[in-house]
């Protein structure tokens, strides 16, 4: 791991490969990342750190207003979406599309963190595909999934895959 980025990324443990990939991605970020791995592997914390790094104007400091707000899930340009009900429905997918279309409020980017995306309903996947494939300028998706389901395959092909592993006991 890049030690100069350690203050921001200090809360992420046991995921050196994912961190290396994300740190390199910061040089030229793309529109969508799929954080793929088991529950409890730190995907959400890593997504928040990545969002903070994308919005930080001080070089991944971890302490500025932008970083602090993102890490606390309070930044107006970072939207964390959790499923409502048993799956991410078409209605919830419509809400995500609307949110992605909105311009950032304070930054030059907007980050949408979509949690438990492996529980995406087929109708929701169809609705989200075009937006994730070609989001508005400055919109970045961090899609978190425990596994790659059939409804997620096409969306996954439009994303940079960030692999997560179970955190070893000795690291926890």
Short mmCIF file of C-alpha atoms in Angstrom, two decimals:
data_model
loop_
_atom_site.label_atom_id
_atom_site.label_comp_id
_atom_site.label_asym_id
_atom_site.label_seq_id
_atom_site.Cartn_x
_atom_site.Cartn_y
_atom_site.Cartn_z
CA UNK A 1 0.00 0.00 0.00
CA UNK A 2 1.11 3.54 -0.70
CA UNK A 3 2.11 4.82 2.73
CA UNK A 4 1.63 8.47 1.75
CA UNK A 5 -2.11 7.73 1.52
CA UNK A 6 -2.17 5.94 4.89
CA UNK A 7 -4.06 8.61 6.92
CA UNK A 8 -7.10 8.44 4.66
CA UNK A 9 -6.96 4.69 4.12
CA UNK A 10 -6.05 3.69 7.70
CA UNK A 11 -9.51 2.24 8.37
CA UNK A 12 -9.17 -0.30 5.57
CA UNK A 13 -7.43 -3.50 6.67
CA UNK A 14 -6.50 -6.70 4.93
CA UNK A 15 -7.25 -5.47 1.40
CA UNK A 16 -3.86 -4.45 0.01
CA UNK A 17 -4.65 -5.60 -3.55
CA UNK A 18 -7.88 -3.60 -3.64
CA UNK A 19 -6.12 -0.55 -2.22
CA UNK A 20 -3.31 -0.74 -4.75
CA UNK A 21 -5.83 -0.90 -7.59
CA UNK A 22 -7.83 2.04 -6.23
CA UNK A 23 -4.77 4.18 -5.55
CA UNK A 24 -3.65 3.69 -9.14
CA UNK A 25 -7.19 4.44 -10.34
CA UNK A 26 -7.11 7.86 -8.68
CA UNK A 27 -4.71 9.04 -11.38
CA UNK A 28 -7.39 8.49 -14.05
CA UNK A 29 -10.69 7.50 -12.44
CA UNK A 30 -13.38 5.88 -14.55
CA UNK A 31 -17.15 5.98 -14.18
CA UNK A 32 -17.82 2.73 -12.30
CA UNK A 33 -16.12 0.34 -9.88
CA UNK A 34 -17.47 -3.00 -8.69
CA UNK A 35 -16.25 -3.86 -5.19
CA UNK A 36 -16.76 -7.61 -5.21
CA UNK A 37 -16.23 -9.83 -2.18
CA UNK A 38 -17.73 -11.34 0.96
CA UNK A 39 -19.75 -9.45 3.55
CA UNK A 40 -17.55 -8.04 6.29
CA UNK A 41 -14.53 -7.56 4.02
CA UNK A 42 -14.54 -3.77 4.31
CA UNK A 43 -16.11 -2.84 0.98
CA UNK A 44 -18.21 0.03 2.36
CA UNK A 45 -15.36 1.58 4.35
CA UNK A 46 -13.08 1.28 1.32
CA UNK A 47 -15.74 2.86 -0.91
CA UNK A 48 -16.01 5.80 1.49
CA UNK A 49 -12.23 6.21 1.50
CA UNK A 50 -12.16 6.07 -2.30
CA UNK A 51 -14.97 8.65 -2.51
CA UNK A 52 -13.08 10.90 -0.09
CA UNK A 53 -9.93 10.55 -2.19
CA UNK A 54 -11.88 11.47 -5.33
CA UNK A 55 -13.29 14.61 -3.70
CA UNK A 56 -10.31 15.69 -1.59
CA UNK A 57 -8.63 18.84 -2.89
CA UNK A 58 -5.63 18.38 -0.60
CA UNK A 59 -4.35 15.06 -1.89
CA UNK A 60 -6.05 12.31 0.13
CA UNK A 61 -5.42 14.05 3.43
CA UNK A 62 -8.18 12.31 5.38
CA UNK A 63 -8.66 15.39 7.58
CA UNK A 64 -10.10 18.20 5.44
CA UNK A 65 -13.80 19.04 5.41
CA UNK A 66 -14.48 16.95 2.29
CA UNK A 67 -12.70 13.87 3.65
CA UNK A 68 -14.28 14.17 7.08
CA UNK A 69 -17.78 14.53 5.67
CA UNK A 70 -17.39 11.63 3.23
CA UNK A 71 -16.00 9.31 5.90
CA UNK A 72 -18.93 10.21 8.17
CA UNK A 73 -21.42 9.58 5.31
CA UNK A 74 -22.46 13.26 5.43
CA UNK A 75 -21.03 14.79 2.22
CA UNK A 76 -23.68 16.25 -0.10
CA UNK A 77 -21.90 14.90 -3.20
CA UNK A 78 -21.65 11.31 -1.95
CA UNK A 79 -24.87 9.33 -1.88
CA UNK A 80 -24.94 5.96 -0.16
CA UNK A 81 -27.83 3.81 -1.32
CA UNK A 82 -29.04 0.78 0.61
CA UNK A 83 -31.75 -1.50 -0.65
CA UNK A 84 -35.28 -0.92 0.58
CA UNK A 85 -36.90 -4.31 1.01
CA UNK A 86 -35.68 -7.68 -0.16
CA UNK A 87 -34.03 -6.36 -3.33
CA UNK A 88 -33.12 -3.15 -5.14
CA UNK A 89 -36.36 -2.62 -7.04
CA UNK A 90 -37.13 -0.81 -10.29
CA UNK A 91 -38.53 2.11 -8.26
CA UNK A 92 -35.34 2.35 -6.23
CA UNK A 93 -33.33 2.07 -9.47
CA UNK A 94 -35.32 5.04 -10.81
CA UNK A 95 -34.33 7.02 -7.71
CA UNK A 96 -30.67 6.14 -8.33
CA UNK A 97 -30.92 7.28 -11.96
CA UNK A 98 -32.46 10.60 -10.85
CA UNK A 99 -29.76 11.11 -8.21
CA UNK A 100 -27.00 10.37 -10.73
CA UNK A 101 -28.43 12.97 -13.11
CA UNK A 102 -28.20 15.76 -10.52
CA UNK A 103 -25.14 18.00 -10.64
CA UNK A 104 -22.68 17.90 -7.74
CA UNK A 105 -23.41 20.48 -5.04
CA UNK A 106 -19.93 21.32 -3.71
CA UNK A 107 -17.41 19.34 -5.74
CA UNK A 108 -16.65 18.69 -9.37
CA UNK A 109 -17.69 15.05 -8.88
CA UNK A 110 -20.55 13.07 -7.44
CA UNK A 111 -20.05 9.56 -6.04
CA UNK A 112 -22.85 7.05 -5.63
CA UNK A 113 -22.10 4.10 -3.35
CA UNK A 114 -24.60 1.32 -4.07
CA UNK A 115 -24.58 -1.30 -1.33
CA UNK A 116 -25.74 -4.94 -1.53
CA UNK A 117 -25.98 -4.74 -5.29
CA UNK A 118 -26.01 -8.53 -5.54
CA UNK A 119 -29.65 -8.17 -4.39
CA UNK A 120 -30.60 -6.22 -7.51
CA UNK A 121 -33.92 -7.20 -9.09
CA UNK A 122 -33.89 -7.86 -12.86
CA UNK A 123 -36.11 -4.84 -13.52
CA UNK A 124 -33.74 -2.65 -11.50
CA UNK A 125 -30.74 -3.95 -13.44
CA UNK A 126 -32.37 -3.09 -16.76
CA UNK A 127 -33.18 0.41 -15.52
CA UNK A 128 -29.67 1.11 -14.19
CA UNK A 129 -27.58 -0.32 -17.02
CA UNK A 130 -27.56 2.75 -19.27
CA UNK A 131 -26.86 5.16 -16.40
CA UNK A 132 -23.98 3.09 -15.05
CA UNK A 133 -22.64 2.51 -18.55
CA UNK A 134 -22.74 6.22 -19.49
CA UNK A 135 -23.25 8.35 -16.38
CA UNK A 136 -23.33 12.13 -16.45
CA UNK A 137 -19.89 13.77 -16.49
CA UNK A 138 -18.30 13.71 -13.06
CA UNK A 139 -20.48 10.90 -11.68
CA UNK A 140 -18.66 7.86 -10.29
CA UNK A 141 -20.37 4.68 -9.12
CA UNK A 142 -18.96 2.43 -6.40
CA UNK A 143 -21.05 -0.72 -6.60
CA UNK A 144 -20.71 -3.10 -3.65
CA UNK A 145 -21.67 -6.75 -4.08
CA UNK A 146 -20.99 -9.96 -2.19
CA UNK A 147 -21.16 -12.05 -5.36
CA UNK A 148 -21.68 -11.75 -9.09
CA UNK A 149 -25.29 -12.71 -9.79
CA UNK A 150 -26.80 -13.27 -13.26
CA UNK A 151 -28.63 -9.90 -13.11
CA UNK A 152 -25.34 -8.17 -12.32
CA UNK A 153 -23.17 -9.68 -15.09
CA UNK A 154 -23.89 -7.06 -17.75
CA UNK A 155 -23.44 -4.17 -15.33
CA UNK A 156 -20.24 -5.76 -14.00
CA UNK A 157 -18.81 -5.80 -17.53
CA UNK A 158 -19.02 -1.98 -17.53
CA UNK A 159 -17.09 -1.63 -14.27
CA UNK A 160 -13.54 -1.93 -13.02
CA UNK A 161 -13.63 -4.93 -10.69
CA UNK A 162 -12.06 -4.39 -7.30
CA UNK A 163 -11.62 -7.79 -5.63
CA UNK A 164 -12.09 -8.16 -1.88
CA UNK A 165 -11.22 -11.21 0.20
CA UNK A 166 -12.31 -12.30 3.62
CA UNK A 167 -10.09 -10.59 6.17
CA UNK A 168 -7.80 -13.19 7.76
CA UNK A 169 -8.32 -13.82 11.47
CA UNK A 170 -4.80 -12.73 12.36
CA UNK A 171 -5.41 -9.33 10.73
CA UNK A 172 -8.73 -8.75 12.51
#
